[in-house]
PDB file of C-alpha atoms in Angstrom:
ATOM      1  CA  UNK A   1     101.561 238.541  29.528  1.00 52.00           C
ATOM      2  CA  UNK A   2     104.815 237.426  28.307  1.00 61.00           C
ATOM      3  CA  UNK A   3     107.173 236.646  31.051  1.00 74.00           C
ATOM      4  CA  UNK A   4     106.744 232.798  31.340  1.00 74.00           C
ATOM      5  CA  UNK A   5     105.571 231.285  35.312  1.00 83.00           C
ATOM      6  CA  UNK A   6     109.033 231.530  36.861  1.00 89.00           C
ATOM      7  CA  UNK A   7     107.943 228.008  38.407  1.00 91.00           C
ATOM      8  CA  UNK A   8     107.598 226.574  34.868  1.00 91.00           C
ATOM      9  CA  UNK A   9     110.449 227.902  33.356  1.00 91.00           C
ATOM     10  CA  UNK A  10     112.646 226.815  36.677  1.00 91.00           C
ATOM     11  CA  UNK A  11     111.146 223.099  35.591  1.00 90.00           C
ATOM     12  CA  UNK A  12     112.573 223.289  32.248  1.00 90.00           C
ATOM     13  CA  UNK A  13     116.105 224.493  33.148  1.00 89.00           C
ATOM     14  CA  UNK A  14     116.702 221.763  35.722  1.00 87.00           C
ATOM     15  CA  UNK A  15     115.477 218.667  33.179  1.00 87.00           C
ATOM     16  CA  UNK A  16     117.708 220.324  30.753  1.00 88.00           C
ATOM     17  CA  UNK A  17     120.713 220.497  33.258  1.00 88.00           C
ATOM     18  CA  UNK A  18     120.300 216.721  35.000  1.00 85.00           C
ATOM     19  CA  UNK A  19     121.688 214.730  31.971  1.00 84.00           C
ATOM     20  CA  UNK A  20     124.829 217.110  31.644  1.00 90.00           C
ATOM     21  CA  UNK A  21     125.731 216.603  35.139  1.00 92.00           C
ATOM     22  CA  UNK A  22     126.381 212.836  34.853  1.00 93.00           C
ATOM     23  CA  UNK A  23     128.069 214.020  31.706  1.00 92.00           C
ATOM     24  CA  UNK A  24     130.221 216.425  34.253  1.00 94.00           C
ATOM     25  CA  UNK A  25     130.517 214.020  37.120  1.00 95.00           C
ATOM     26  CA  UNK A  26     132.472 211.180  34.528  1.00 95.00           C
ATOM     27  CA  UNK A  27     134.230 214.219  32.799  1.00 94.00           C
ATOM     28  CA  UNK A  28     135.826 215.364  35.566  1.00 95.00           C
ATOM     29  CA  UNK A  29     136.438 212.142  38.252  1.00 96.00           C
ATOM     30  CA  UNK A  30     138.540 211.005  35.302  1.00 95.00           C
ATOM     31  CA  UNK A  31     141.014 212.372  38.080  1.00 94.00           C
ATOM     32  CA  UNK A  32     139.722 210.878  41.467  1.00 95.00           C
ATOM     33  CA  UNK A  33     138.450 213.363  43.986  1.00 94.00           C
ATOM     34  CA  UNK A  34     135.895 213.652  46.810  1.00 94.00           C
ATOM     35  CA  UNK A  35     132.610 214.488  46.368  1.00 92.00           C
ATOM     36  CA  UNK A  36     133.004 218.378  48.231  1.00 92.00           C
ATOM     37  CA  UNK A  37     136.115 219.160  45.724  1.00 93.00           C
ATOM     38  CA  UNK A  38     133.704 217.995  42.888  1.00 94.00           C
ATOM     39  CA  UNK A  39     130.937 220.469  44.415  1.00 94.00           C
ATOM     40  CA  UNK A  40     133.020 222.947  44.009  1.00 94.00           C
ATOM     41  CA  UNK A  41     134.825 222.012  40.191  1.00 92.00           C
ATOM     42  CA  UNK A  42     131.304 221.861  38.966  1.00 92.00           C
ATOM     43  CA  UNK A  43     130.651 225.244  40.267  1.00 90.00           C
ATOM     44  CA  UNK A  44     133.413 227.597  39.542  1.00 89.00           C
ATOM     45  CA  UNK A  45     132.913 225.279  35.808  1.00 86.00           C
ATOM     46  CA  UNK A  46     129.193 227.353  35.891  1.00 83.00           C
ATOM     47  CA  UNK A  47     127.319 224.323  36.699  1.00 87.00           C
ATOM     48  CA  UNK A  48     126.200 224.820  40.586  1.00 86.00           C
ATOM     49  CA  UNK A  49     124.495 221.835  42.039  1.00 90.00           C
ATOM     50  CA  UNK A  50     123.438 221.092  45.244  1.00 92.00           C
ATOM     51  CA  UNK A  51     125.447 218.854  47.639  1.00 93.00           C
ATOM     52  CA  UNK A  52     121.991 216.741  48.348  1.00 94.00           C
ATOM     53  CA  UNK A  53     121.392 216.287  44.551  1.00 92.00           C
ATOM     54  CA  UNK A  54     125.003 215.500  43.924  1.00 95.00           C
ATOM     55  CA  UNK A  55     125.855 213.359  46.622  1.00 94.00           C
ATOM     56  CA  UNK A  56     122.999 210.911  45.996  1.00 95.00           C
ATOM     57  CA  UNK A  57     123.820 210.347  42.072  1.00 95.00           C
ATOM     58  CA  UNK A  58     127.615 209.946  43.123  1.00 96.00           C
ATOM     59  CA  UNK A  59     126.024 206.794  45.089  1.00 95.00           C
ATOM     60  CA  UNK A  60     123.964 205.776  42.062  1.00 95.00           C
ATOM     61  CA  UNK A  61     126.976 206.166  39.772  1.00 96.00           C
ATOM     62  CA  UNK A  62     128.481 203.655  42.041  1.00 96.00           C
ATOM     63  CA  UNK A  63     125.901 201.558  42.266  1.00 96.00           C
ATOM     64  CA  UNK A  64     125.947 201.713  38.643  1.00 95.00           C
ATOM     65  CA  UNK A  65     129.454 200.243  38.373  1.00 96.00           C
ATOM     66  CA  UNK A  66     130.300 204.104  37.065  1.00 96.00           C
ATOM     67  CA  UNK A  67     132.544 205.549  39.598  1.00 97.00           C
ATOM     68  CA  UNK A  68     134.825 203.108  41.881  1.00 97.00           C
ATOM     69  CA  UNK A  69     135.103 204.601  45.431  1.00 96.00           C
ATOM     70  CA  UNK A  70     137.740 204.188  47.861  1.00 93.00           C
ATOM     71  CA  UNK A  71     137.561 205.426  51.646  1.00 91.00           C
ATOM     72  CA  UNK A  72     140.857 207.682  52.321  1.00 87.00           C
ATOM     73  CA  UNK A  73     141.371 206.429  56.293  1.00 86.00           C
ATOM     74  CA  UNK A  74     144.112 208.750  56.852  1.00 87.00           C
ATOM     75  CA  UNK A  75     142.881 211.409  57.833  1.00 82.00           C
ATOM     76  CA  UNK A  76     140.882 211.406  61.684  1.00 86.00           C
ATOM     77  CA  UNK A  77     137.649 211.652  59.458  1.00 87.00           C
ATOM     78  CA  UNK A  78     137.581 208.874  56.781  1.00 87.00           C
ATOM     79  CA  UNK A  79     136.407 210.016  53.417  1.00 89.00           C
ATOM     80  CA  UNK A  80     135.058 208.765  50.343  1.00 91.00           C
ATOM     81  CA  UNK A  81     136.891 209.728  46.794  1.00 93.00           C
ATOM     82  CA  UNK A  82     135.992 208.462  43.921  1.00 97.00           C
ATOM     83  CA  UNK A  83     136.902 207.828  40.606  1.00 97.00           C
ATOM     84  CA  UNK A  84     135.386 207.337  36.788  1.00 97.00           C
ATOM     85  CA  UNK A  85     135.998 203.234  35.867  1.00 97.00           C
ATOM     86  CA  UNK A  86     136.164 201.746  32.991  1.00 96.00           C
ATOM     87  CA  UNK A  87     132.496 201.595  32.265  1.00 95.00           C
ATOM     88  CA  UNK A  88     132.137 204.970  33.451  1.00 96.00           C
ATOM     89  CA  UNK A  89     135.325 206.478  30.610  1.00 95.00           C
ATOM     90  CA  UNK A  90     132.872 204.080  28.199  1.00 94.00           C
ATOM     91  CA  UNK A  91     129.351 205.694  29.457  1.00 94.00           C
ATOM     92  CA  UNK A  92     130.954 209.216  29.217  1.00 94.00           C
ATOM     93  CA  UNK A  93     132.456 208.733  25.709  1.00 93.00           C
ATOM     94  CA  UNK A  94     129.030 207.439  24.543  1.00 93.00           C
ATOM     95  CA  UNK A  95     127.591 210.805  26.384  1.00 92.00           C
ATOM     96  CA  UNK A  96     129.937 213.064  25.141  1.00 91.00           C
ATOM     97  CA  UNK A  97     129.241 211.951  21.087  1.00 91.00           C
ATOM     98  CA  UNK A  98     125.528 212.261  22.088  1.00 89.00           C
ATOM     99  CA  UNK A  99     125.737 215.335  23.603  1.00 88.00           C
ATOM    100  CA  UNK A 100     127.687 217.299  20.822  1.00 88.00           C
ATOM    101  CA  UNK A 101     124.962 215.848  17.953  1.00 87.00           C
ATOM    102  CA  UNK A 102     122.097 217.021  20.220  1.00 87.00           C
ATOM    103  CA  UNK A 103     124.050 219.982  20.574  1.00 85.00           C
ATOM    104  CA  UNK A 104     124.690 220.249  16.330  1.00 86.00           C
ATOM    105  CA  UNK A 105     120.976 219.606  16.260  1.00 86.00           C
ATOM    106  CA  UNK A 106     119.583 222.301  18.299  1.00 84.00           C
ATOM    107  CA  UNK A 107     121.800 224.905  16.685  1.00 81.00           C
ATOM    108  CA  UNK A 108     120.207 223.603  13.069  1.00 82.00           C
ATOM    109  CA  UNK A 109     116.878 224.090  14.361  1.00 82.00           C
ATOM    110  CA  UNK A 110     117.247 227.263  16.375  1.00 69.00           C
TER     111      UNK A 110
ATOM    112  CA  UNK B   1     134.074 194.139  32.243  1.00 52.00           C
ATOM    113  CA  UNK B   2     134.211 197.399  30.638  1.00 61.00           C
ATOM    114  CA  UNK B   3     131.139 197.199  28.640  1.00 74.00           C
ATOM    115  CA  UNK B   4     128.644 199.201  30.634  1.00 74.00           C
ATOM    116  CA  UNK B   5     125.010 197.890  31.092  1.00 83.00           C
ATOM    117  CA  UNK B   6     122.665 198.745  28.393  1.00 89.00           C
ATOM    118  CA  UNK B   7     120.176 199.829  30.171  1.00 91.00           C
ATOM    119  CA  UNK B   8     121.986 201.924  32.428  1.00 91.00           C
ATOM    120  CA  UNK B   9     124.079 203.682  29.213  1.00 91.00           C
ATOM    121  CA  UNK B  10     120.340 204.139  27.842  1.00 91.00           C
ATOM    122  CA  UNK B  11     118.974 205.473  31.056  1.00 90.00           C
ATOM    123  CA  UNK B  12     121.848 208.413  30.630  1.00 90.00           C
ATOM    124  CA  UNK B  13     121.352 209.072  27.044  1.00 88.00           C
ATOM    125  CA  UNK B  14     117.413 209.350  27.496  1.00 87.00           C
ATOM    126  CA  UNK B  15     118.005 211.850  30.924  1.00 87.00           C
ATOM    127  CA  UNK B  16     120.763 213.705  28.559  1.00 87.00           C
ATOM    128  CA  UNK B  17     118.193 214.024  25.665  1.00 88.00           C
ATOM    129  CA  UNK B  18     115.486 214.848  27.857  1.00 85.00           C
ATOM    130  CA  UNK B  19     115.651 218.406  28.278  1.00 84.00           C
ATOM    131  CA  UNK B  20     117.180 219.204  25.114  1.00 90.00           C
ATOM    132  CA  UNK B  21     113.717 218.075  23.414  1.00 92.00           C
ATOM    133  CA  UNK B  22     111.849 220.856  25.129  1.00 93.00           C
ATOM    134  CA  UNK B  23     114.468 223.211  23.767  1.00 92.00           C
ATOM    135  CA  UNK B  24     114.060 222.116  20.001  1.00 94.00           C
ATOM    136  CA  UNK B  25     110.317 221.777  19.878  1.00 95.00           C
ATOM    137  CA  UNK B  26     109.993 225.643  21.047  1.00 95.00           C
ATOM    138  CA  UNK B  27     112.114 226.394  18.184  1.00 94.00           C
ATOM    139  CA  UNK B  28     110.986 224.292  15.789  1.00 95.00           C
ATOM    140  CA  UNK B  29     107.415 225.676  16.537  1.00 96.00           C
ATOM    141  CA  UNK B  30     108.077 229.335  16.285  1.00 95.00           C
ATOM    142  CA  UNK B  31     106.929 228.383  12.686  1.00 94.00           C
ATOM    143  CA  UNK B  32     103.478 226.827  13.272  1.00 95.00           C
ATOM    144  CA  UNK B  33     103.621 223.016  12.400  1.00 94.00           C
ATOM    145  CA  UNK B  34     101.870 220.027  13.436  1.00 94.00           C
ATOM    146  CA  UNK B  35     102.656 217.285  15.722  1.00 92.00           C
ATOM    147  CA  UNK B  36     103.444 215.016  13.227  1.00 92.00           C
ATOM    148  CA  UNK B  37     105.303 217.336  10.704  1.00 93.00           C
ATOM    149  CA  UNK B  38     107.687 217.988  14.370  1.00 94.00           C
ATOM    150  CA  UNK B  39     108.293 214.531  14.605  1.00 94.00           C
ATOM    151  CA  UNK B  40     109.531 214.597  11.266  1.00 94.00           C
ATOM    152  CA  UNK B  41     111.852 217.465  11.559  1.00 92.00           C
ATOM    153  CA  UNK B  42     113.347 216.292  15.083  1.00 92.00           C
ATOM    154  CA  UNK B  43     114.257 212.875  13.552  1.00 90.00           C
ATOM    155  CA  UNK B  44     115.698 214.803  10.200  1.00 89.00           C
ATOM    156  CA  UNK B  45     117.784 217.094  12.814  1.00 86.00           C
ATOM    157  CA  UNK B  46     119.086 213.910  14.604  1.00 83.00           C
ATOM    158  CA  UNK B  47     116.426 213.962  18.000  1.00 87.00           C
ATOM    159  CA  UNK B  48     114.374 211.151  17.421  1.00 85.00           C
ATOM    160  CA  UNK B  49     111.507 210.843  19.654  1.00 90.00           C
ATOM    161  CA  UNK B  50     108.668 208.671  19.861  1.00 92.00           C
ATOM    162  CA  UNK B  51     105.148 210.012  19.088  1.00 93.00           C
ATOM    163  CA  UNK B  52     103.982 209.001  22.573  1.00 94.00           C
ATOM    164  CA  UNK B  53     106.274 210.416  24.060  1.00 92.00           C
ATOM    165  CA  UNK B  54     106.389 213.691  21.728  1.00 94.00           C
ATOM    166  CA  UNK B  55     102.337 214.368  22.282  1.00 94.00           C
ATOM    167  CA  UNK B  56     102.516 214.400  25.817  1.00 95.00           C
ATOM    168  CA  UNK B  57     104.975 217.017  26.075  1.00 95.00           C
ATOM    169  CA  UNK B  58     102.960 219.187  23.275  1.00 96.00           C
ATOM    170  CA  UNK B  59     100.105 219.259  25.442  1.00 95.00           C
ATOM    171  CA  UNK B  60     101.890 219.777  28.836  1.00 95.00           C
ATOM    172  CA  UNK B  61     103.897 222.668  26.736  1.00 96.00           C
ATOM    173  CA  UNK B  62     100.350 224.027  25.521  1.00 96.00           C
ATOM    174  CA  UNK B  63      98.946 224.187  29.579  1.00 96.00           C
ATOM    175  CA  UNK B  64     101.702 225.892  30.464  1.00 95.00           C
ATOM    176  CA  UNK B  65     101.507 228.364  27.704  1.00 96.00           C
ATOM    177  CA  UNK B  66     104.451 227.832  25.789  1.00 96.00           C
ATOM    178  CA  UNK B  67     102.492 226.726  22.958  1.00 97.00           C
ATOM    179  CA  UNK B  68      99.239 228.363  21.284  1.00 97.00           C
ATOM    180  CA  UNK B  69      97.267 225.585  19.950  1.00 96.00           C
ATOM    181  CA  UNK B  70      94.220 225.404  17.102  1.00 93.00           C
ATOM    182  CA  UNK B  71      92.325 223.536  15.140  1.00 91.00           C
ATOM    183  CA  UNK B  72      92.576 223.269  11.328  1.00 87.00           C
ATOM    184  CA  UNK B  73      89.341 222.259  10.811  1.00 86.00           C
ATOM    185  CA  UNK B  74      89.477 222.518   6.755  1.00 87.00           C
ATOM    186  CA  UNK B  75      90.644 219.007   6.220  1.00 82.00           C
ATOM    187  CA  UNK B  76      88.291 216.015   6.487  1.00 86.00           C
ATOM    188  CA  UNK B  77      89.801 215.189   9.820  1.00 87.00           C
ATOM    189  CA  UNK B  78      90.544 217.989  12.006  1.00 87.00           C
ATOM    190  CA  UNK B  79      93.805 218.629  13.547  1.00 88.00           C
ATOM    191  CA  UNK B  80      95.854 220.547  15.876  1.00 91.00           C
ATOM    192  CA  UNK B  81      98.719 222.647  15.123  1.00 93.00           C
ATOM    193  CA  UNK B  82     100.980 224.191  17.681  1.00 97.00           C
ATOM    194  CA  UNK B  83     103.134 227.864  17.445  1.00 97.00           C
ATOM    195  CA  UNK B  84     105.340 229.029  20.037  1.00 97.00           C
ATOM    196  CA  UNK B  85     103.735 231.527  22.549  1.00 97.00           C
ATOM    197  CA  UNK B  86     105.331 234.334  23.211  1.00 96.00           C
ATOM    198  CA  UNK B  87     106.008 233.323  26.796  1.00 95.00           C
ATOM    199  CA  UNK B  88     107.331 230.068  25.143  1.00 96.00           C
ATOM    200  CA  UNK B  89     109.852 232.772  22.848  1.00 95.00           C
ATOM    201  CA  UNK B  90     111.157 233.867  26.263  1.00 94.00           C
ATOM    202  CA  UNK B  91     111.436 230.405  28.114  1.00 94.00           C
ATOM    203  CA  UNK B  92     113.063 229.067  24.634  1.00 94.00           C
ATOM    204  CA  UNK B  93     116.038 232.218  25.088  1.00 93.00           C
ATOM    205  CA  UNK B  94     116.577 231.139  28.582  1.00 93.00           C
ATOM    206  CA  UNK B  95     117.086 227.643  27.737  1.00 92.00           C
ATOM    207  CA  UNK B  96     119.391 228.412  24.524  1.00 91.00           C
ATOM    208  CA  UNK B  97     121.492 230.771  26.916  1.00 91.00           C
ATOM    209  CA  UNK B  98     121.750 227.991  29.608  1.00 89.00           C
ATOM    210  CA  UNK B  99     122.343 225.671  27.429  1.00 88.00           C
ATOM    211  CA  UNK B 100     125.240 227.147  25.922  1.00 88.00           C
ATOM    212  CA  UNK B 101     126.570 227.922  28.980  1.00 88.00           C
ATOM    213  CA  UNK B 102     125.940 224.455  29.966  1.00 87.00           C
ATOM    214  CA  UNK B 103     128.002 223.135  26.906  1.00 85.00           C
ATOM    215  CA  UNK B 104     131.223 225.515  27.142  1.00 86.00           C
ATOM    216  CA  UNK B 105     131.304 224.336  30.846  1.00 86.00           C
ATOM    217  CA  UNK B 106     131.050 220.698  29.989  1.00 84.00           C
ATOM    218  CA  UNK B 107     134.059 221.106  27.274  1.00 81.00           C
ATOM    219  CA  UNK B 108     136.215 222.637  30.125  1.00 82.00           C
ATOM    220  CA  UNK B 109     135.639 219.746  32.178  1.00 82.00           C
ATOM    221  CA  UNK B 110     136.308 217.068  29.135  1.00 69.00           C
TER     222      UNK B 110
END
């Protein structure tokens, strides 16, 4: 009777881990890299993602003015790296604050 | 140039914030409380959220039977107060853990 739908709680772990991350992504492009070394940063950091969920918000970041890419044509197979801008160090400051008074919050109410 | 879009900055906050509100109304409500006495706490704690966006989420939390829900029909007008199921106990220790493991990964990567 007790053990929650796995489905449901599944739901409620993922909205919890989308915001952090963005959070993540800004945090640690602060030194540029390409998108499969940050793959694999967030995941030894304990926060696995998938490459089709992170490779699409590494686009919107851009988009978003976030991240500045560059291609790397050296190599026989260009590649993308990217990097957190100016905006983004601003976005992820503002993030950061947010994120340790939610996190001061929860802890008062828990 | 360095002053990111408002909207976008907002669009982050809100995904970061998200989750976490899930998180603090299960604990909040493992001491039986109305909807309006939560929004009160959440904004004393620091989480503001708007009702209509706060009611919603009781009532999806209620069909999914993470909150028990009645009616305190003593008053002239009745109304509903929520407690944390005991399903919603065990979905509310998964998120804390996650969530903490969430946080100690995003400080590595600051």
């Amino acid at each position: 009777m007790s053990t929650p739908d796995e489905e449901i709680l599944a739901g409620h772990l993922q909205e919890l881990r989308r915001g952090t991350v963005v959070l993540a992504c800004l945090a640690t492009l602060q030194e540029p890299g390409y998108g499969y070394a940050l793959l694999e940063t967030l995941g030894r950091a304990g926060l696995s993602v998938e490459a089709n969920t992170l490779y699409p918000l590494l686009r919107r970041l851009e988009r978003q003015g976030l991240l500045d890419a560059e291609w790397n044509t050296e190599e026989s197979r260009p590649r993308k790296f990217y990097r957190t801008s100016a905006q983004g160090g601003v976005v992820l400051d503002a993030l950061l604050r947010d994120w340790e008074s939610l996190h001061s919050a929860v802890r008062r109410l828990g």
